[in-house]
Short mmCIF file of C-alpha atoms in Angstrom, two decimals:
data_model
loop_
_atom_site.label_atom_id
_atom_site.label_comp_id
_atom_site.label_asym_id
_atom_site.label_seq_id
_atom_site.Cartn_x
_atom_site.Cartn_y
_atom_site.Cartn_z
CA GLU J 1 -51.17 118.86 -3.72
CA VAL J 2 -54.26 116.91 -4.76
CA GLN J 3 -55.27 114.29 -2.20
CA LEU J 4 -58.07 111.78 -2.57
CA LEU J 5 -58.77 109.46 0.34
CA GLU J 6 -61.23 106.62 -0.13
CA SER J 7 -62.98 104.76 2.66
CA GLY J 8 -65.90 102.44 3.21
CA GLY J 9 -64.69 99.25 1.60
CA GLY J 10 -64.87 95.87 3.28
CA LEU J 11 -66.26 92.35 3.17
CA VAL J 12 -69.94 92.10 2.29
CA GLN J 13 -72.23 89.21 1.44
CA PRO J 14 -73.79 88.86 -2.01
CA GLY J 15 -76.84 91.09 -2.23
CA GLY J 16 -75.47 93.44 0.39
CA SER J 17 -74.72 97.14 0.30
CA LEU J 18 -71.88 99.53 1.08
CA ARG J 19 -71.30 103.24 0.88
CA LEU J 20 -67.88 104.25 -0.45
CA SER J 21 -66.61 107.73 0.26
CA CYS J 22 -63.81 109.87 -1.11
CA ALA J 23 -62.51 112.90 0.76
CA ALA J 24 -60.85 115.41 -1.55
CA SER J 25 -58.39 118.19 -0.81
CA GLY J 26 -55.76 120.31 -2.51
CA PHE J 27 -57.94 121.55 -5.37
CA THR J 28 -61.25 123.31 -5.99
CA PHE J 29 -63.46 120.26 -5.68
CA SER J 30 -66.60 121.95 -7.01
CA SER J 31 -64.89 122.75 -10.32
CA TYR J 32 -64.20 119.17 -11.40
CA ALA J 33 -66.09 116.09 -12.41
CA MET J 34 -65.27 113.08 -10.24
CA SER J 35 -65.23 109.40 -11.03
CA TRP J 36 -64.88 105.91 -9.63
CA VAL J 37 -62.75 103.35 -11.43
CA ARG J 38 -62.40 99.77 -10.22
CA GLN J 39 -59.92 96.97 -10.67
CA ALA J 40 -60.75 93.35 -9.94
CA PRO J 41 -57.88 91.28 -8.49
CA GLY J 42 -55.29 90.64 -11.18
CA LYS J 43 -57.41 92.35 -13.85
CA GLY J 44 -57.45 95.62 -15.75
CA LEU J 45 -59.14 98.94 -15.07
CA GLU J 46 -62.90 99.41 -15.42
CA TRP J 47 -64.64 102.78 -15.30
CA VAL J 48 -67.67 102.68 -12.99
CA SER J 49 -69.29 106.11 -12.82
CA ILE J 50 -68.74 109.85 -13.21
CA VAL J 51 -70.59 112.85 -11.78
CA THR J 52 -70.48 116.38 -13.16
CA HIS J 53 -68.83 119.17 -11.20
CA ASN J 54 -72.13 120.39 -9.74
CA GLY J 55 -73.70 116.97 -9.29
CA ASP J 56 -76.55 117.49 -11.73
CA ARG J 57 -75.70 114.49 -13.90
CA ALA J 58 -74.12 111.10 -13.32
CA TYR J 59 -73.24 108.40 -15.81
CA TYR J 60 -72.72 104.72 -15.14
CA ALA J 61 -71.20 101.64 -16.70
CA ASP J 62 -73.86 99.17 -17.82
CA SER J 63 -72.48 96.63 -15.35
CA VAL J 64 -73.51 98.79 -12.37
CA LYS J 65 -76.46 100.79 -13.72
CA GLY J 66 -79.46 100.55 -11.43
CA ARG J 67 -77.38 99.19 -8.53
CA PHE J 68 -74.84 101.97 -7.89
CA THR J 69 -75.58 105.65 -7.20
CA LEU J 70 -72.95 108.37 -7.34
CA SER J 71 -73.35 111.66 -5.52
CA ARG J 72 -71.25 114.51 -4.21
CA ASP J 73 -71.34 117.16 -1.51
CA ASN J 74 -69.38 120.18 -2.69
CA SER J 75 -69.77 121.86 0.71
CA LYS J 76 -67.81 118.98 2.29
CA ASN J 77 -65.51 118.12 -0.65
CA THR J 78 -66.83 114.58 -0.54
CA LEU J 79 -67.77 112.04 -3.20
CA SER J 80 -70.00 109.08 -2.33
CA LEU J 81 -70.82 105.86 -4.14
CA GLN J 82 -73.77 103.86 -2.83
CA VAL J 83 -73.36 100.28 -3.98
CA ASN J 84 -76.33 97.95 -3.66
CA SER J 85 -77.19 94.41 -4.72
CA LEU J 86 -73.53 93.49 -4.69
CA ARG J 87 -72.34 90.47 -6.67
CA ALA J 88 -69.14 88.47 -6.59
CA ASP J 89 -67.95 90.17 -9.77
CA ASP J 90 -68.10 93.55 -8.01
CA THR J 91 -65.10 92.44 -5.94
CA ALA J 92 -62.38 94.98 -6.73
CA VAL J 93 -60.29 97.86 -5.54
CA TYR J 94 -62.35 100.98 -6.07
CA TYR J 95 -60.44 104.14 -6.93
CA CYS J 96 -61.73 107.68 -6.66
CA ALA J 97 -60.36 109.86 -9.46
CA LYS J 98 -60.40 113.55 -10.31
CA SER J 99 -61.65 113.86 -13.84
CA GLY J 100 -60.25 116.44 -16.18
CA ALA J 101 -62.37 116.31 -19.34
CA ASN J 102 -63.29 112.67 -18.67
CA TYR J 103 -59.80 111.38 -18.22
CA PHE J 104 -58.38 110.81 -14.74
CA ASP J 105 -55.59 113.13 -13.70
CA SER J 106 -55.37 112.25 -10.00
CA TRP J 107 -56.23 109.03 -8.17
CA GLY J 108 -56.73 107.94 -4.60
CA GLN J 109 -55.04 104.89 -3.12
CA GLY J 110 -58.18 102.78 -3.46
CA THR J 111 -60.52 100.88 -1.15
CA LEU J 112 -61.08 97.14 -1.44
CA VAL J 113 -64.58 95.74 -1.72
CA THR J 114 -64.87 91.98 -1.32
CA VAL J 115 -68.20 90.32 -2.03
CA SER J 116 -68.29 86.81 -0.59
CA SER J 117 -70.43 84.60 1.59
CA ASP Q 1 -69.56 100.84 -26.66
CA ILE Q 2 -66.07 101.62 -27.92
CA GLN Q 3 -63.67 98.71 -27.47
CA MET Q 4 -60.01 99.49 -26.85
CA THR Q 5 -57.43 96.87 -27.83
CA GLN Q 6 -53.81 97.11 -26.74
CA SER Q 7 -50.85 95.25 -28.15
CA PRO Q 8 -48.77 93.56 -27.13
CA SER Q 9 -50.23 92.35 -23.85
CA THR Q 10 -46.72 91.73 -22.53
CA LEU Q 11 -43.46 93.23 -23.68
CA SER Q 12 -39.95 92.24 -22.57
CA ALA Q 13 -37.34 94.96 -22.88
CA SER Q 14 -34.04 96.16 -21.49
CA VAL Q 15 -33.02 99.44 -19.94
CA GLY Q 16 -32.24 101.87 -22.74
CA ASP Q 17 -34.58 100.25 -25.27
CA ARG Q 18 -37.11 102.22 -27.28
CA VAL Q 19 -40.54 100.80 -26.49
CA THR Q 20 -43.78 101.26 -28.42
CA ILE Q 21 -47.24 100.21 -27.26
CA THR Q 22 -50.23 100.30 -29.60
CA CYS Q 23 -53.85 101.00 -28.75
CA ARG Q 24 -56.65 100.57 -31.28
CA ALA Q 25 -60.23 101.78 -30.92
CA SER Q 26 -63.20 99.97 -32.44
CA GLN Q 27 -64.40 103.33 -33.81
CA SER Q 28 -62.95 106.79 -34.03
CA VAL Q 29 -62.27 108.56 -30.73
CA SER Q 30 -60.73 111.61 -32.46
CA ASN Q 31 -57.81 112.49 -30.16
CA TRP Q 32 -59.67 111.87 -26.91
CA LEU Q 33 -57.25 109.29 -25.62
CA ALA Q 34 -55.22 109.02 -22.42
CA TRP Q 35 -52.39 106.76 -21.27
CA TYR Q 36 -51.71 105.61 -17.71
CA GLN Q 37 -48.90 103.80 -15.94
CA GLN Q 38 -49.63 101.45 -13.04
CA LYS Q 39 -47.16 99.72 -10.75
CA PRO Q 40 -48.13 96.71 -8.58
CA GLY Q 41 -50.22 97.67 -5.57
CA LYS Q 42 -50.40 101.32 -6.62
CA ALA Q 43 -52.97 103.57 -8.22
CA PRO Q 44 -52.61 104.38 -11.91
CA LYS Q 45 -50.81 107.56 -12.91
CA LEU Q 46 -51.76 109.76 -15.86
CA LEU Q 47 -48.98 110.06 -18.44
CA ILE Q 48 -50.59 111.44 -21.61
CA TYR Q 49 -53.95 113.05 -22.41
CA LYS Q 50 -55.50 114.23 -25.67
CA ALA Q 51 -53.40 111.57 -27.42
CA SER Q 52 -50.12 113.50 -27.29
CA SER Q 53 -50.17 116.02 -24.43
CA LEU Q 54 -47.68 115.20 -21.69
CA GLN Q 55 -49.07 115.46 -18.17
CA SER Q 56 -47.19 117.80 -15.84
CA ALA Q 57 -44.07 116.28 -14.23
CA VAL Q 58 -44.04 113.25 -16.53
CA PRO Q 59 -40.58 112.66 -18.04
CA SER Q 60 -40.15 113.70 -21.65
CA ARG Q 61 -39.05 110.19 -22.66
CA PHE Q 62 -42.78 109.39 -22.74
CA SER Q 63 -44.68 110.48 -25.84
CA GLY Q 64 -48.00 109.73 -27.43
CA SER Q 65 -49.24 109.94 -31.00
CA GLY Q 66 -52.16 109.01 -33.20
CA SER Q 67 -55.74 109.97 -33.87
CA GLY Q 68 -58.95 108.34 -34.93
CA THR Q 69 -58.58 104.65 -34.18
CA GLU Q 70 -54.86 104.02 -33.83
CA PHE Q 71 -52.58 105.36 -31.12
CA THR Q 72 -49.11 104.69 -29.78
CA LEU Q 73 -47.28 105.29 -26.54
CA THR Q 74 -43.52 105.46 -26.95
CA ILE Q 75 -40.84 105.38 -24.28
CA SER Q 76 -37.72 106.66 -25.99
CA SER Q 77 -35.19 105.11 -23.61
CA LEU Q 78 -36.60 102.69 -21.06
CA GLN Q 79 -35.55 103.31 -17.47
CA SER Q 80 -35.74 100.90 -14.54
CA ASP Q 81 -38.61 102.94 -13.07
CA ASP Q 82 -40.67 102.34 -16.23
CA PHE Q 83 -41.28 98.62 -15.69
CA ALA Q 84 -45.02 98.66 -15.11
CA THR Q 85 -48.36 98.07 -16.79
CA TYR Q 86 -49.68 100.67 -19.22
CA TYR Q 87 -53.32 101.32 -20.09
CA CYS Q 88 -54.98 103.44 -22.75
CA GLN Q 89 -58.43 104.98 -22.19
CA GLN Q 90 -60.85 106.64 -24.57
CA TYR Q 91 -62.96 109.54 -23.41
CA ASN Q 92 -64.74 110.35 -26.65
CA SER Q 93 -68.01 108.91 -25.40
CA TYR Q 94 -69.68 107.06 -22.55
CA PRO Q 95 -69.07 104.47 -21.35
CA LEU Q 96 -65.46 105.46 -20.82
CA THR Q 97 -63.36 102.43 -21.68
CA PHE Q 98 -59.84 101.18 -21.06
CA GLY Q 99 -57.59 98.90 -23.02
CA GLY Q 100 -56.65 95.59 -21.47
CA GLY Q 101 -53.16 96.74 -20.50
CA THR Q 102 -49.59 96.13 -21.61
CA LYS Q 103 -47.13 94.82 -19.06
CA VAL Q 104 -43.55 95.96 -19.66
CA GLU Q 105 -41.19 93.43 -18.15
CA ILE Q 106 -37.45 93.24 -17.70
CA LYS Q 107 -35.79 91.20 -20.44
#
């Protein structure tokens, strides 16, 4: 059974940073692209970033480009999202998702990031 | 960027009804389209990929169709477990984009 467990969310001041992590199990992690998708309170889904199976390329939404960095450690089955220069509109639940051909076939339970002073 | 527009935004229906949700893309996405179901406080769940392929373990009352710029998700006979919000997503090109969602409510 695929399991994705996010961690690292919390309350942070505007301009601050966090590191979100996703621990994966139940599948061959190194064979799949992995993504983050976020959802602001009461709003729809927004794709944030995706990294290729071997970590050689990552793509970002324009709204986070230059502020967020996605990486993975295939030896530890872990995905990490470094989020810097946080703004109020980054407040959201952040979901880690297993990406089959750039759609999302398994999701974690999410971690809440709240940006507020 | 490819914009995805869903209609309606809200739909009221009864158990047993046939329900159809439409998703339109601002330019062709071929058949690179997925559908998700999300219940309050839960993560989304993949229902359909490649426009019409049913994800494993998803009930056969769900079906998808379309190509190019117009797509539909159909629930052939709505069950109580199906009251949720549904999203389409294109994966033809980056940035990956979602529709705004369709909330299926109890009539």
